[in-house]
Tab-separated table of C-alpha atoms in Angstrom:
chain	number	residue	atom	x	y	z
A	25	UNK	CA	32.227	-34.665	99.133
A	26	UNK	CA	31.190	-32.210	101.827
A	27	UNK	CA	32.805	-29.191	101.022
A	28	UNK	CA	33.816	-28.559	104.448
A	29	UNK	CA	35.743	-32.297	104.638
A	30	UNK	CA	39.288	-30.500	104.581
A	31	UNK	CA	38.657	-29.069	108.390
A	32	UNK	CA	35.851	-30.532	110.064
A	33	UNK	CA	36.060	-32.418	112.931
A	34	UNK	CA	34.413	-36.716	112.125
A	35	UNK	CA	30.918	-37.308	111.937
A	36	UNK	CA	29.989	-39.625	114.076
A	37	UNK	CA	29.335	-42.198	111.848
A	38	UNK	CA	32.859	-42.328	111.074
A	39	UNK	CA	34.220	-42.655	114.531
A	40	UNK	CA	34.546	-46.489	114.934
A	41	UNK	CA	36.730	-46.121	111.715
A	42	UNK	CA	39.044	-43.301	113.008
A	43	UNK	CA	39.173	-45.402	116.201
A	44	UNK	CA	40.321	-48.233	114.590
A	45	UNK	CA	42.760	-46.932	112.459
A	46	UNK	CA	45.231	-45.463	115.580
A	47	UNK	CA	44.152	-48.121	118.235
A	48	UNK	CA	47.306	-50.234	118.224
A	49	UNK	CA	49.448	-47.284	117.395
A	50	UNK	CA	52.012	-46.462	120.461
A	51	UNK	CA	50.512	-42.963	121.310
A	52	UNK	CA	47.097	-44.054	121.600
A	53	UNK	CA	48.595	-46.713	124.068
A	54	UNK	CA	50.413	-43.771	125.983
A	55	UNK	CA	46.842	-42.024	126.354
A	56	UNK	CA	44.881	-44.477	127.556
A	57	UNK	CA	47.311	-45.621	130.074
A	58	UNK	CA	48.117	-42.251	131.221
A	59	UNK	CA	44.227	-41.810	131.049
A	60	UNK	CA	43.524	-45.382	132.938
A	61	UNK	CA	46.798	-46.169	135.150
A	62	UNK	CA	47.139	-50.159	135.995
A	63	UNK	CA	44.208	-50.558	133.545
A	64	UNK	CA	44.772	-53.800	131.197
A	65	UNK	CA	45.470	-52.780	127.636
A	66	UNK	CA	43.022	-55.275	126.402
A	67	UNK	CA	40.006	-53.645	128.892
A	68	UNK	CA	40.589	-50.401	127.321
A	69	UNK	CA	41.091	-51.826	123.523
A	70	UNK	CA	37.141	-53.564	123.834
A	71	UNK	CA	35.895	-50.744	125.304
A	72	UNK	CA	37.494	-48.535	122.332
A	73	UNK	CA	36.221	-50.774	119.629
A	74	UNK	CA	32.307	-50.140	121.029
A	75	UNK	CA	32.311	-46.571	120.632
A	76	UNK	CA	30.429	-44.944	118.264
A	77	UNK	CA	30.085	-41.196	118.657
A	78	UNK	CA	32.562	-37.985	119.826
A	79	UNK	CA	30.409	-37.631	122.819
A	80	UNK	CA	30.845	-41.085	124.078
A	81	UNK	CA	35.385	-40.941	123.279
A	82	UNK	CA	34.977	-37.692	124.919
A	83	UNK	CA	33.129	-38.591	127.906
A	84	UNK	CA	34.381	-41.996	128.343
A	85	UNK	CA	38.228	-41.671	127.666
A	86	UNK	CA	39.264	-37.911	127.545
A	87	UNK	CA	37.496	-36.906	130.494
A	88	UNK	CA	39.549	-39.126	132.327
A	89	UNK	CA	42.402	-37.808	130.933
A	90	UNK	CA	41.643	-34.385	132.245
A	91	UNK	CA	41.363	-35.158	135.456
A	92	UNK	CA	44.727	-37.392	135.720
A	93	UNK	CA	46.672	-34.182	134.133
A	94	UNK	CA	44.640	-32.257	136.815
A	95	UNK	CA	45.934	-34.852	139.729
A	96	UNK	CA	49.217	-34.815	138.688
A	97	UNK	CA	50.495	-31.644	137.536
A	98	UNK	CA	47.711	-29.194	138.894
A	99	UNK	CA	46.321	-28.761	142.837
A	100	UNK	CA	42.793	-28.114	140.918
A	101	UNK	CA	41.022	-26.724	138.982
A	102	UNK	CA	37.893	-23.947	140.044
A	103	UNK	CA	34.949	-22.029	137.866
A	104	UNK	CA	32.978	-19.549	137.917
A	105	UNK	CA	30.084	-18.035	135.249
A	106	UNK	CA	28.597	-21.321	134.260
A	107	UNK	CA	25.476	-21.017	135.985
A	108	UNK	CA	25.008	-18.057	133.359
A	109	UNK	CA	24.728	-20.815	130.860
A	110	UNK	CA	21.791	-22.547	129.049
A	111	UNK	CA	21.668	-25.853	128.370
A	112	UNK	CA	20.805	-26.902	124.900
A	113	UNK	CA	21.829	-23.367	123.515
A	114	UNK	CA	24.844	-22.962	121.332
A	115	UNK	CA	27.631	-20.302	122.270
A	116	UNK	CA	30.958	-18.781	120.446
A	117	UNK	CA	33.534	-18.924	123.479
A	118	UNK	CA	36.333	-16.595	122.603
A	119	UNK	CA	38.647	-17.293	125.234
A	120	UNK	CA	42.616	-15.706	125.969
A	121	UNK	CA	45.023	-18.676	124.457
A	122	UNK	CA	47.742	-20.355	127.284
A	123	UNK	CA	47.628	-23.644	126.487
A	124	UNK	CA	47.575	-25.646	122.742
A	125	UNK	CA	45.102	-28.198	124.510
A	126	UNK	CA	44.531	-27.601	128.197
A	127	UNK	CA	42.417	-24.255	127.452
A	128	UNK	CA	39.878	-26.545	125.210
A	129	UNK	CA	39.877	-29.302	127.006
A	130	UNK	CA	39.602	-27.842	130.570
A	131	UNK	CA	36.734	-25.771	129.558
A	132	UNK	CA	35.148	-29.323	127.434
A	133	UNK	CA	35.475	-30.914	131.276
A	134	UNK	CA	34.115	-27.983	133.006
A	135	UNK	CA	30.938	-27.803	130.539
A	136	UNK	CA	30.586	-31.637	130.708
A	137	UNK	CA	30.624	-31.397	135.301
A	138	UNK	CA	27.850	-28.638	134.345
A	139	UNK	CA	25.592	-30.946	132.452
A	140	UNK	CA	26.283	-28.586	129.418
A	141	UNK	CA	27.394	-29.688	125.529
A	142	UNK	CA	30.698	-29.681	124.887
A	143	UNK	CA	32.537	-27.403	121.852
A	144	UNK	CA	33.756	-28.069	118.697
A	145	UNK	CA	37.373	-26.266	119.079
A	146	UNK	CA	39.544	-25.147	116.532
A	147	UNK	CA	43.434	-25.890	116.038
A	148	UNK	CA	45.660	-25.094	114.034
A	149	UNK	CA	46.745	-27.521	111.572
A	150	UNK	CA	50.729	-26.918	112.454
A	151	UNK	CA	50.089	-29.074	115.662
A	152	UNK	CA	48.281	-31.792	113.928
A	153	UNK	CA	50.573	-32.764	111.006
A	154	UNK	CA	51.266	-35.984	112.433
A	155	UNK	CA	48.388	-38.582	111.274
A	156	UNK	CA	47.522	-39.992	115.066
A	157	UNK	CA	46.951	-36.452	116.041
A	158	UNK	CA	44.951	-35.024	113.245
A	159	UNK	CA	42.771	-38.680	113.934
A	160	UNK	CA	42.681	-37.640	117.742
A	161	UNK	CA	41.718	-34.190	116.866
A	162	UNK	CA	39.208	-35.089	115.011
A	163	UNK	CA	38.008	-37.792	117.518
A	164	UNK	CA	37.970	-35.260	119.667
A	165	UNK	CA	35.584	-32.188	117.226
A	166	UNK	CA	38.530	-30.368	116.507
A	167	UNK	CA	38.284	-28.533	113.268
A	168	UNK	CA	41.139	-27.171	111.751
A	169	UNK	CA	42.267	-23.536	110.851
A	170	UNK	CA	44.860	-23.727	107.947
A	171	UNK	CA	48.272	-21.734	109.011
A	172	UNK	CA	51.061	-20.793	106.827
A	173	UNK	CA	48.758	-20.068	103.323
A	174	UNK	CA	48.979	-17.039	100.923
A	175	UNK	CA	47.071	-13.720	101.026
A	176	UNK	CA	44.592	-15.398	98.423
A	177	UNK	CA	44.790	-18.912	99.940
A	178	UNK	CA	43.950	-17.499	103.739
A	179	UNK	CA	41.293	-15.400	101.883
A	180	UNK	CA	39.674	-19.052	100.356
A	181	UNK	CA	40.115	-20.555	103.707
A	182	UNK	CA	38.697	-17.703	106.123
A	183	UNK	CA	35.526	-18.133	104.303
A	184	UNK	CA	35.541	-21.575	104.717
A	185	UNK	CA	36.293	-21.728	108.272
A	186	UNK	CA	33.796	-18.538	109.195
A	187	UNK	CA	31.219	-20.468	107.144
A	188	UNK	CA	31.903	-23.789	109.250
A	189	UNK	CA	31.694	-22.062	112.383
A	190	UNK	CA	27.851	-20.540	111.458
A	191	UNK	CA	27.102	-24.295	110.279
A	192	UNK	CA	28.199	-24.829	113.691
A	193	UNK	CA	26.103	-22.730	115.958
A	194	UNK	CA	23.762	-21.824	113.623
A	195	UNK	CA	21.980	-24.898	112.239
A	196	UNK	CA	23.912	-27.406	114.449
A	197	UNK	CA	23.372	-26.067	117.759
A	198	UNK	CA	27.260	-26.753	118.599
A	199	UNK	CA	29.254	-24.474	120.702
A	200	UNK	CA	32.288	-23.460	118.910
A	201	UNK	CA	35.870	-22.394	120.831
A	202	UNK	CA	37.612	-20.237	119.420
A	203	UNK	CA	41.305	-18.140	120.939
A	204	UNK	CA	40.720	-14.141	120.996
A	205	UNK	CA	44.250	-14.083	118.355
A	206	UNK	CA	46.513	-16.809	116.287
A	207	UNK	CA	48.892	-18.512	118.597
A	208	UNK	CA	49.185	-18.529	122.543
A	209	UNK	CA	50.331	-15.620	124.268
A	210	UNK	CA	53.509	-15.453	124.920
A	211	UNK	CA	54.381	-12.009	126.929
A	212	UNK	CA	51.083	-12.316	129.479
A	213	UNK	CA	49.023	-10.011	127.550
A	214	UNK	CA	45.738	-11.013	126.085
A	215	UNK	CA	44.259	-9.149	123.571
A	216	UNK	CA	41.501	-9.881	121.267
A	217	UNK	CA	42.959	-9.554	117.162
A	218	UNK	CA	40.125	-7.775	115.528
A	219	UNK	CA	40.956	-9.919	112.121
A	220	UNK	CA	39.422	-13.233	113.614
A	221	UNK	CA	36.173	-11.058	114.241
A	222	UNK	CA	36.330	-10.631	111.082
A	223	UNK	CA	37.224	-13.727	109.850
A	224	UNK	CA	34.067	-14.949	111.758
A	225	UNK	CA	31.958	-12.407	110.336
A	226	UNK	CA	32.740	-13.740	106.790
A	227	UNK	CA	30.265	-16.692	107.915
A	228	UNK	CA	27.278	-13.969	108.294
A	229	UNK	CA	23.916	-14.466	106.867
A	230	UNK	CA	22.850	-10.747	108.070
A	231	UNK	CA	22.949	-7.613	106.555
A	232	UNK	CA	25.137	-6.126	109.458
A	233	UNK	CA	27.851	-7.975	110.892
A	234	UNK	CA	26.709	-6.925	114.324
A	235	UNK	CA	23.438	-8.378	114.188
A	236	UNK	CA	25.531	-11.670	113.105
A	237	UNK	CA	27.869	-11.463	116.183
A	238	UNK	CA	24.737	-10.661	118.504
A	239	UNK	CA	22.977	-14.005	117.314
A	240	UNK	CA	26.181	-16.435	117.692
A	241	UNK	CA	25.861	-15.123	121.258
A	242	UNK	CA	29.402	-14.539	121.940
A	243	UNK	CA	30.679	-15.738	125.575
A	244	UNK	CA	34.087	-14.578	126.601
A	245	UNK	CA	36.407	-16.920	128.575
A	246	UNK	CA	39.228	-16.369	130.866
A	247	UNK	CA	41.502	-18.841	131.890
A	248	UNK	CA	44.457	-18.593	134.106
A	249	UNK	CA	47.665	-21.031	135.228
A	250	UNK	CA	49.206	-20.557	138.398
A	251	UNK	CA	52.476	-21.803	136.783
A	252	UNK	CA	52.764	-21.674	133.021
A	253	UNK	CA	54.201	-25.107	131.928
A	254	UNK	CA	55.822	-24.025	129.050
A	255	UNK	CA	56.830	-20.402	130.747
A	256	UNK	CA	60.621	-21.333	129.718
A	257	UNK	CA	59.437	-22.384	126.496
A	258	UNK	CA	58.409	-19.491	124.959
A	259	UNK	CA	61.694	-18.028	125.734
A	260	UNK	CA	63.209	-18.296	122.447
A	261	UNK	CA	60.632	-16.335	120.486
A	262	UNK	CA	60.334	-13.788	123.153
A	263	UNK	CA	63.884	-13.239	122.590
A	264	UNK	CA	64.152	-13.289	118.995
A	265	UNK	CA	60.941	-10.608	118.685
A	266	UNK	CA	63.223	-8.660	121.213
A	267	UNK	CA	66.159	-8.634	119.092
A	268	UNK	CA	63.926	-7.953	115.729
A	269	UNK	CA	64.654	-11.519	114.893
A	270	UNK	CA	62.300	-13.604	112.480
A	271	UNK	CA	61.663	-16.468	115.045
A	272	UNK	CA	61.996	-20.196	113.167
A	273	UNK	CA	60.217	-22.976	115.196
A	274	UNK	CA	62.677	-25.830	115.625
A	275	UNK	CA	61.244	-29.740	113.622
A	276	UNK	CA	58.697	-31.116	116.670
A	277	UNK	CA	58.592	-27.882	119.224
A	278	UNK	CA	54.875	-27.759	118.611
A	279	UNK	CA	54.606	-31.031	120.174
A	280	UNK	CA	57.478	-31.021	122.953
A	281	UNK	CA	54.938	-27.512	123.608
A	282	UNK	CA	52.021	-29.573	123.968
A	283	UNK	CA	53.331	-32.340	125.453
A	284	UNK	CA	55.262	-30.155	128.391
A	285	UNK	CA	51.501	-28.286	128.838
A	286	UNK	CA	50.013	-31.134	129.955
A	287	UNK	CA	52.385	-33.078	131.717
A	288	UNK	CA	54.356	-29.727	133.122
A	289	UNK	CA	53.368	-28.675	136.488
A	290	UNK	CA	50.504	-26.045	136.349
A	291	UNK	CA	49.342	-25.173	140.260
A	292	UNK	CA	46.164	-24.020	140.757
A	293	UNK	CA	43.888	-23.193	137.663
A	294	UNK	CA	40.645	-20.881	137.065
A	295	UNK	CA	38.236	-20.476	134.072
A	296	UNK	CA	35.519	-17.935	134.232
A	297	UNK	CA	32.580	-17.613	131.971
A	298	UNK	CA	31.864	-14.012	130.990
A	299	UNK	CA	28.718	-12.349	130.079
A	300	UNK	CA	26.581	-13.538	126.893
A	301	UNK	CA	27.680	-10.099	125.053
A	302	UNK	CA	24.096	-8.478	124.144
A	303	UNK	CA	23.304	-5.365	125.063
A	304	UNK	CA	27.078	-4.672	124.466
A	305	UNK	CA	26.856	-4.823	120.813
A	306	UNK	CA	23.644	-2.932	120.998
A	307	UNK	CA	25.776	-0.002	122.549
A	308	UNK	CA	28.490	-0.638	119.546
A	309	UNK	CA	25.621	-0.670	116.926
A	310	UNK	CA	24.354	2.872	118.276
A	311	UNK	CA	27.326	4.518	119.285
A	312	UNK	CA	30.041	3.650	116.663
A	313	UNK	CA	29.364	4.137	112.565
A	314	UNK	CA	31.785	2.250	110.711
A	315	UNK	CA	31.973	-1.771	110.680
A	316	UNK	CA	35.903	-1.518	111.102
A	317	UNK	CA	34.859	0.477	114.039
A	318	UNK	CA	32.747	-1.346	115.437
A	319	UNK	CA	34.738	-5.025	115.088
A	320	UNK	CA	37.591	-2.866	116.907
A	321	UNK	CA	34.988	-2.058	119.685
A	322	UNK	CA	34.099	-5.627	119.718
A	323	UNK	CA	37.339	-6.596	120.421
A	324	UNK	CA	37.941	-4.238	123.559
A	325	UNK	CA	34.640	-5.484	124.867
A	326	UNK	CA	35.702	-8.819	124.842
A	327	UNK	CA	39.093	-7.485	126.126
A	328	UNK	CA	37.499	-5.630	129.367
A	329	UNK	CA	35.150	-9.356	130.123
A	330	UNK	CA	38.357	-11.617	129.650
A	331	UNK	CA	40.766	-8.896	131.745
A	332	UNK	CA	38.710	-7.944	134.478
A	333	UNK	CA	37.697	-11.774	134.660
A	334	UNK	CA	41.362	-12.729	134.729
A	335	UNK	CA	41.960	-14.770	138.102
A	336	UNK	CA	45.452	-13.318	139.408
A	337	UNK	CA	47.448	-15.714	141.526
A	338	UNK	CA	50.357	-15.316	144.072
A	339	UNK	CA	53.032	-15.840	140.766
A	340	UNK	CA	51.432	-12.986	139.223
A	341	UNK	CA	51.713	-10.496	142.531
A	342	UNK	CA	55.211	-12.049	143.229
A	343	UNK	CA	56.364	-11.204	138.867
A	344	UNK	CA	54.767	-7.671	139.919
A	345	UNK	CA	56.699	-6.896	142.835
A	346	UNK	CA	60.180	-8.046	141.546
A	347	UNK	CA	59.628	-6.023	138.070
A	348	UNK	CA	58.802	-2.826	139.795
A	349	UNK	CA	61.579	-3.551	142.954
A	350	UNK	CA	58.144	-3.007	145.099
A	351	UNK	CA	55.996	-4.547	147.917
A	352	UNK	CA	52.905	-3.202	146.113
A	353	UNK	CA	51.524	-6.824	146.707
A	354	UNK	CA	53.359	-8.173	148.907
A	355	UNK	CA	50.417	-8.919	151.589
A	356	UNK	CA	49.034	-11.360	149.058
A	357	UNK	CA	52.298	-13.945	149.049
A	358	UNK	CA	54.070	-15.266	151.611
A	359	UNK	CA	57.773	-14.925	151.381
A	360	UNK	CA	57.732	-18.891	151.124
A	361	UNK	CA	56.021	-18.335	147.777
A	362	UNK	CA	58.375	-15.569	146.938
A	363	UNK	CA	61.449	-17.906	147.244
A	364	UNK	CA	59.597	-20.433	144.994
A	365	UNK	CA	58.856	-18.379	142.395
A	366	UNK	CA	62.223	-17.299	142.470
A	367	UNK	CA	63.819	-20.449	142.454
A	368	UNK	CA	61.581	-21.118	139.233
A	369	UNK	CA	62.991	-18.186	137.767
A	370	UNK	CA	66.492	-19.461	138.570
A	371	UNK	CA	66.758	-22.962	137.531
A	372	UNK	CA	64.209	-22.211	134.717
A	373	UNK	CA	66.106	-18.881	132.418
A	374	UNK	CA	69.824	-18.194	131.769
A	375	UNK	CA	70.627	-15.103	134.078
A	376	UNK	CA	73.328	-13.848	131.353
A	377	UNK	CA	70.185	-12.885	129.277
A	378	UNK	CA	68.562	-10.124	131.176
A	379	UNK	CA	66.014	-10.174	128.372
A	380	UNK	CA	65.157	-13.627	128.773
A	381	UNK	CA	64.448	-12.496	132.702
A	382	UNK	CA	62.400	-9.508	131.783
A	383	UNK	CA	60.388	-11.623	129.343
A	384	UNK	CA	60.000	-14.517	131.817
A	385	UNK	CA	58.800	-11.744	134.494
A	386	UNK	CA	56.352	-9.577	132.036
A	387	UNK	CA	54.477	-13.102	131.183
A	388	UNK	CA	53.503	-13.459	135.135
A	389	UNK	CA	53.333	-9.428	135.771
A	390	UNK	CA	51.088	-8.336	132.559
A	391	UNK	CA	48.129	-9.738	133.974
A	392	UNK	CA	48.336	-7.312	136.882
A	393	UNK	CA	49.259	-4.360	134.788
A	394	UNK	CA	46.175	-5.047	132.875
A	395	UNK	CA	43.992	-5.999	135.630
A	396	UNK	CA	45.113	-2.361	137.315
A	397	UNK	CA	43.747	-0.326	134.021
A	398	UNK	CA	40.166	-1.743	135.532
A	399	UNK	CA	40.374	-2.179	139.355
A	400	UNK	CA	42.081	-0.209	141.865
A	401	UNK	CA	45.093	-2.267	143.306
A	402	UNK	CA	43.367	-2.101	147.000
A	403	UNK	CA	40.474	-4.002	145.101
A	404	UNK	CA	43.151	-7.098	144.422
């Protein structure tokens, strides 16, 4: 027993296995024919039964997958920052959280068109509870952060999921992914939660956590939707937190959510690679005394990379503009896109619910606000 065999992703030695366990099972079917349209189940099946590693299911079945959920429900997807990149060099991507699989997975693509190794990503294990999809995360080197455990239990499991992550990038030259805070955001605001710096930090093998977060050679990511697929979606909480309401998932939502992300029309898409943070924490490690401090000054430097990075499109400016009864940005829309947005807005949140509206309009706008603490708004 390994004693990191409750989250870790397969080895690939036991691949084939996994692979044969969920080949006949109705979901896998649904993948590879959404993957491989007109494509004989048989042709697929053989071609299953031969592989052997993560890299090869990855390469050879989920990159195809990408780029049919980028074909249908996207009009592309662009990059930036990955020249930055070394190949053969292991990186902690801390990246803002839209999507339960499209942020991963997009950025997996996007490292594989740049000749680059792809990440071991963690999930939480509230999306996987059903057995083909813990397989098919682990098929695909997910690793799994425990949700819904006791002070002591999350305590336990911090440490084990911090020491994972150094095992990781540390003596298995793997990238890791990991989302800035638990959970996607839901109001258009992404902020960095200072406790999963810390949680990561529990994995150090330095004397100062600093010096730990300089050598994982932390990369932040920004990725942004045109459309948010599951905009509507997120309504309910939104509303509950508005109303001081404990919010209650309803039995499957975490899947009709990660279903409606990748099948849900998404526009255009961007993911920029920041800055390998380095002389950053250098500045921290100088300038600020405490740790708490300093993990807190972490956090707004990956903030300011991830914000300023932030790719604003026409539903953002349009959000802005209606919010603030303004034509602040109106030279960057046509009023074509206006009514569009609008007519998303309509068919897509109950108008009797002014809160539902705000929320649906802060999720768009917040990116602006944010990107305006940074830029000037001629600099748009």
């Amino acid at each position: 027993m390994n004693k990191f065999d409750a989250i870790r992703s397969f080895y690939d030695s036991e691949i084939n296995e996994g692979i044969i366990k969920v080949i006949d099972h109705p979901m896998m079917k649904a993948l590879m024919n959404f993957c491989f349209p007109g494509v004989d189940d048989e042709i697929w099946k053989v071609q299953l039964r031969k592989t052997h590693s993560i890299r090869d299911f990855q390469c050879n079945f989920i990159y195809f997958g990408v780029q049919q959920v980028l074909e249908k429900s996207s009009e592309g997807l662009t990059t930036s920052g990955f020249e930055k990149l070394e190949k053969n060099t292991a990186y902690l991507f801390v990246s803002n959280h839209r999507d339960i699989v499209l942020d991963t997975t997009l950025l997996n693509a996007s490292l594989f068109d740049n000749g680059l190794d792809m990440t071991s990503s963690a999930i939480g294990d509230n999306l996987v509870k059903k057995s083909f999809l813990k397989i098919l995360s682990k098929l695909n080197r997910n690793f799994l952060v425990q949700r819904g455990l006791s002070p002591r239990e999350l305590l336990v499991s911090s440490k084990l999921l911090s020491e994972y992550m150094a095992q990781l990038l540390l003596h298995e030259n793997r990238s890791v992914w990991i989302a800035q805070r638990e959970g996607r955001t839901k109001d258009g605001n992404d902020e960095t939660n200072p406790g999963v710096l810390k949680m990561i930090g529990m994995g150090s093998d330095e004397p100062n956590i600093m010096d730990y977060f300089k050598k994982i050679k932390i990369v932040p990511v920004s990725i942004s939707y045109e459309y948010d697929p599951t905009d509507a979606l997120k309504m309910p909480q939104l509303l509950a937190e508005a109303n001081n309401e404990i919010y209650i998932k309803e039995k499957n939502e975490d899947f009709k959510t990660l279903l409606s992300g990748i099948i849900g029309q998404k526009k255009r898409i961007h993911i920029h690679i920041g800055d390998v943070l380095d002389t950053e924490i250098d500045d921290i490690i100088k300038n600020v005394d405490t740790t708490n401090k300093q993990v807190q000054a972490l956090a707004q430097v990956i903030d300011d990379s991830i914000l300023t990075n932030y790719k604003l499109w026409t539903t953002n400016f349009i959000a802005y503009d209606i919010l603030n009864n303004c034509t602040c940005f109106a030279h960057l829309y046509t009023e074509n896109e206006k009514l569009l947005f609008e007519r998303r807005l309509e068919m897509r949140i109950d108008h009797e619910h002014p809160v539902a509206k705000q929320g649906f309009l802060d999720m768009y706008a917040n990116p602006v606000v944010n990107k305006l603490k940074y830029v000037d708004a001629l600099a748009l």
